[in-house]
Amino acid sequence: MAFDYFGLSIGALVIWGFFMASLLHVSFYILAVNKNVQALACASILAVSYSLSDLTTPANFESFDFAIYFLYDVVTLAAIVLAKYLLFRNAQKQSCYVYCCTGLAINAILFLVMFIDSHLLGTKEPWALWYFYSSAVNIVDLIMVSVVILNRDFLGLQLMTRKLSKDPVSAKV
């Protein structure tokens, strides 16, 4: 019972974090401290998406809701990629963009796997996948909140993607 409330409070903290990140980047933009519109777009899209998914998901969670969360993450990922393509096509990829795309992809995969396990296969008893899912989704969400606020590559993910890219010049940056 306490675990259920803990999960709800983590979800509320993540939504609050995305809204605070949006407000932070709006105030930075207005005050001309930092005009990082890419971080503002990521934070705003994530805040709206996570709020809508929280409001539209019923309180009595069913196994089919994993598919709904999967679709929310895919649509959110598409919105962030579309915003980058339409608004920031020539701009360098910010850390928040890389981390949010990676985090949403990880979450979407986890939601899809949980949907397959719990709804299609009918698994009712918790096992290792469920514990991994519970921890991983919350950790990924908190990392996304941190990166959207700080816009720093503190895990080296952006550096790694640069090194793995085809362009040898961008790997040296």
Tab-separated table of C-alpha atoms in Angstrom:
chain	number	residue	atom	x	y	z
A	1	MET	CA	0.000	0.000	0.000
A	2	ALA	CA	2.756	2.452	0.906
A	3	PHE	CA	4.580	1.450	-2.279
A	4	ASP	CA	1.568	2.561	-4.349
A	5	TYR	CA	1.616	5.998	-2.726
A	6	PHE	CA	5.375	6.221	-3.259
A	7	GLY	CA	4.904	5.604	-6.974
A	8	LEU	CA	2.215	8.268	-7.171
A	9	SER	CA	4.420	10.774	-5.378
A	10	ILE	CA	7.336	10.064	-7.738
A	11	GLY	CA	4.991	10.659	-10.675
A	12	ALA	CA	3.799	13.931	-9.174
A	13	LEU	CA	7.407	14.970	-8.542
A	14	VAL	CA	8.316	14.267	-12.172
A	15	ILE	CA	5.364	16.293	-13.497
A	16	TRP	CA	6.163	19.122	-11.090
A	17	GLY	CA	9.809	18.974	-12.192
A	18	PHE	CA	8.923	19.338	-15.863
A	19	PHE	CA	6.631	22.287	-15.129
A	20	MET	CA	9.306	23.949	-12.989
A	21	ALA	CA	11.859	23.380	-15.756
A	22	SER	CA	9.470	25.018	-18.228
A	23	LEU	CA	8.978	28.011	-15.954
A	24	LEU	CA	12.714	28.236	-15.337
A	25	HIS	CA	13.506	28.317	-19.050
A	26	VAL	CA	10.694	30.825	-19.705
A	27	SER	CA	12.093	33.126	-17.022
A	28	PHE	CA	15.639	32.672	-18.380
A	29	TYR	CA	14.362	33.589	-21.835
A	30	ILE	CA	12.443	36.652	-20.620
A	31	LEU	CA	15.342	37.894	-18.494
A	32	ALA	CA	17.812	37.167	-21.337
A	33	VAL	CA	19.923	35.029	-19.015
A	34	ASN	CA	19.878	32.078	-21.378
A	35	LYS	CA	17.813	31.912	-24.556
A	36	ASN	CA	17.897	28.137	-24.878
A	37	VAL	CA	14.619	27.590	-26.671
A	38	GLN	CA	15.428	23.925	-27.323
A	39	ALA	CA	15.434	23.191	-23.583
A	40	LEU	CA	12.234	25.222	-23.183
A	41	ALA	CA	10.548	23.224	-25.950
A	42	CYS	CA	11.649	19.882	-24.451
A	43	ALA	CA	10.512	20.859	-20.961
A	44	SER	CA	7.159	22.189	-22.175
A	45	ILE	CA	6.393	19.182	-24.376
A	46	LEU	CA	7.293	16.793	-21.547
A	47	ALA	CA	5.256	18.756	-18.984
A	48	VAL	CA	2.159	18.725	-21.186
A	49	SER	CA	2.564	15.063	-22.130
A	50	TYR	CA	3.160	13.794	-18.600
A	51	SER	CA	0.261	15.899	-17.277
A	52	LEU	CA	-2.123	14.615	-19.928
A	53	SER	CA	-1.076	11.027	-19.346
A	54	ASP	CA	-1.547	11.465	-15.611
A	55	LEU	CA	-4.983	13.036	-16.032
A	56	THR	CA	-6.287	10.536	-18.572
A	57	THR	CA	-5.101	7.358	-16.875
A	58	PRO	CA	-7.670	5.880	-14.483
A	59	ALA	CA	-6.865	5.465	-10.798
A	60	ASN	CA	-7.451	1.709	-10.957
A	61	PHE	CA	-4.467	0.765	-13.107
A	62	GLU	CA	-5.056	-2.112	-15.525
A	63	SER	CA	-2.541	-4.018	-17.617
A	64	PHE	CA	-3.858	-2.336	-20.781
A	65	ASP	CA	-2.716	1.036	-19.414
A	66	PHE	CA	0.873	0.070	-20.227
A	67	ALA	CA	-0.092	0.322	-23.914
A	68	ILE	CA	-1.553	3.778	-23.305
A	69	TYR	CA	1.659	4.922	-21.617
A	70	PHE	CA	3.624	3.402	-24.503
A	71	LEU	CA	1.595	5.456	-26.982
A	72	TYR	CA	2.031	8.617	-24.895
A	73	ASP	CA	5.803	8.158	-24.908
A	74	VAL	CA	5.906	7.486	-28.652
A	75	VAL	CA	3.764	10.558	-29.393
A	76	THR	CA	5.875	12.678	-27.024
A	77	LEU	CA	9.070	11.442	-28.645
A	78	ALA	CA	7.624	12.260	-32.076
A	79	ALA	CA	6.619	15.744	-30.865
A	80	ILE	CA	10.129	16.455	-29.569
A	81	VAL	CA	11.757	15.190	-32.779
A	82	LEU	CA	9.262	17.180	-34.868
A	83	ALA	CA	9.936	20.327	-32.828
A	84	LYS	CA	13.677	19.840	-33.330
A	85	TYR	CA	13.181	19.290	-37.047
A	86	LEU	CA	10.829	22.240	-37.581
A	87	LEU	CA	12.205	24.802	-35.137
A	88	PHE	CA	15.846	23.912	-34.514
A	89	ARG	CA	16.910	22.119	-37.675
A	90	ASN	CA	20.288	23.825	-37.944
A	91	ALA	CA	20.950	24.170	-34.221
A	92	GLN	CA	23.318	21.876	-32.375
A	93	LYS	CA	21.584	19.135	-30.395
A	94	GLN	CA	21.353	20.138	-26.750
A	95	SER	CA	21.844	17.645	-23.937
A	96	CYS	CA	18.174	17.890	-23.008
A	97	TYR	CA	17.163	16.788	-26.511
A	98	VAL	CA	19.462	13.747	-26.508
A	99	TYR	CA	18.523	12.688	-22.969
A	100	CYS	CA	14.787	13.206	-23.455
A	101	CYS	CA	14.738	11.238	-26.711
A	102	THR	CA	16.788	8.451	-25.155
A	103	GLY	CA	14.723	8.443	-21.954
A	104	LEU	CA	11.413	8.388	-23.798
A	105	ALA	CA	12.636	5.554	-26.018
A	106	ILE	CA	13.729	3.532	-22.966
A	107	ASN	CA	10.421	4.193	-21.197
A	108	ALA	CA	8.425	3.297	-24.318
A	109	ILE	CA	10.280	0.001	-24.667
A	110	LEU	CA	9.717	-0.794	-20.990
A	111	PHE	CA	5.996	0.030	-21.245
A	112	LEU	CA	5.683	-2.165	-24.329
A	113	VAL	CA	7.483	-5.071	-22.634
A	114	MET	CA	5.278	-4.707	-19.540
A	115	PHE	CA	2.162	-4.611	-21.732
A	116	ILE	CA	3.238	-7.794	-23.495
A	117	ASP	CA	4.096	-9.499	-20.209
A	118	SER	CA	1.074	-8.481	-18.161
A	119	HIS	CA	-1.688	-8.123	-20.749
A	120	LEU	CA	-0.846	-10.415	-23.644
A	121	LEU	CA	0.928	-13.159	-21.694
A	122	GLY	CA	-1.306	-12.692	-18.649
A	123	THR	CA	1.415	-12.679	-15.993
A	124	LYS	CA	-0.130	-11.772	-12.632
A	125	GLU	CA	2.694	-12.434	-10.166
A	126	PRO	CA	5.532	-9.911	-9.862
A	127	TRP	CA	8.908	-11.104	-11.051
A	128	ALA	CA	12.321	-9.556	-11.882
A	129	LEU	CA	11.077	-7.666	-14.962
A	130	TRP	CA	8.457	-5.850	-12.912
A	131	TYR	CA	11.004	-4.718	-10.334
A	132	PHE	CA	13.417	-3.636	-13.057
A	133	TYR	CA	10.602	-1.743	-14.804
A	134	SER	CA	9.554	0.040	-11.591
A	135	SER	CA	13.072	1.205	-10.849
A	136	ALA	CA	14.157	1.990	-14.400
A	137	VAL	CA	11.146	4.119	-15.372
A	138	ASN	CA	11.434	6.249	-12.237
A	139	ILE	CA	15.206	6.650	-12.576
A	140	VAL	CA	14.924	7.579	-16.262
A	141	ASP	CA	12.168	10.106	-15.489
A	142	LEU	CA	14.214	11.730	-12.724
A	143	ILE	CA	17.280	11.879	-14.989
A	144	MET	CA	15.179	13.563	-17.688
A	145	VAL	CA	13.918	16.131	-15.175
A	146	SER	CA	17.480	16.824	-14.019
A	147	VAL	CA	18.821	17.206	-17.547
A	148	VAL	CA	15.945	19.432	-18.664
A	149	ILE	CA	16.620	21.726	-15.703
A	150	LEU	CA	20.430	21.700	-15.874
A	151	ASN	CA	20.915	20.970	-19.606
A	152	ARG	CA	24.194	19.213	-18.818
A	153	ASP	CA	25.556	15.946	-20.157
A	154	PHE	CA	26.394	14.529	-16.731
A	155	LEU	CA	26.225	10.864	-17.819
A	156	GLY	CA	28.278	11.363	-20.983
A	157	LEU	CA	25.424	10.228	-23.237
A	158	GLN	CA	25.760	13.113	-25.669
A	159	LEU	CA	29.532	12.661	-25.840
A	160	MET	CA	29.025	8.977	-26.579
A	161	THR	CA	26.525	9.705	-29.370
A	162	ARG	CA	28.973	12.166	-30.906
A	163	LYS	CA	31.752	9.587	-30.844
A	164	LEU	CA	29.492	6.949	-32.402
A	165	SER	CA	28.255	9.295	-35.126
A	166	LYS	CA	29.660	9.201	-38.622
A	167	ASP	CA	31.020	12.753	-38.497
A	168	PRO	CA	34.605	12.632	-37.129
A	169	VAL	CA	34.671	16.426	-36.677
A	170	SER	CA	31.770	16.441	-34.215
A	171	ALA	CA	33.431	13.727	-32.126
A	172	LYS	CA	36.357	16.033	-31.373
A	173	VAL	CA	34.144	18.848	-30.066
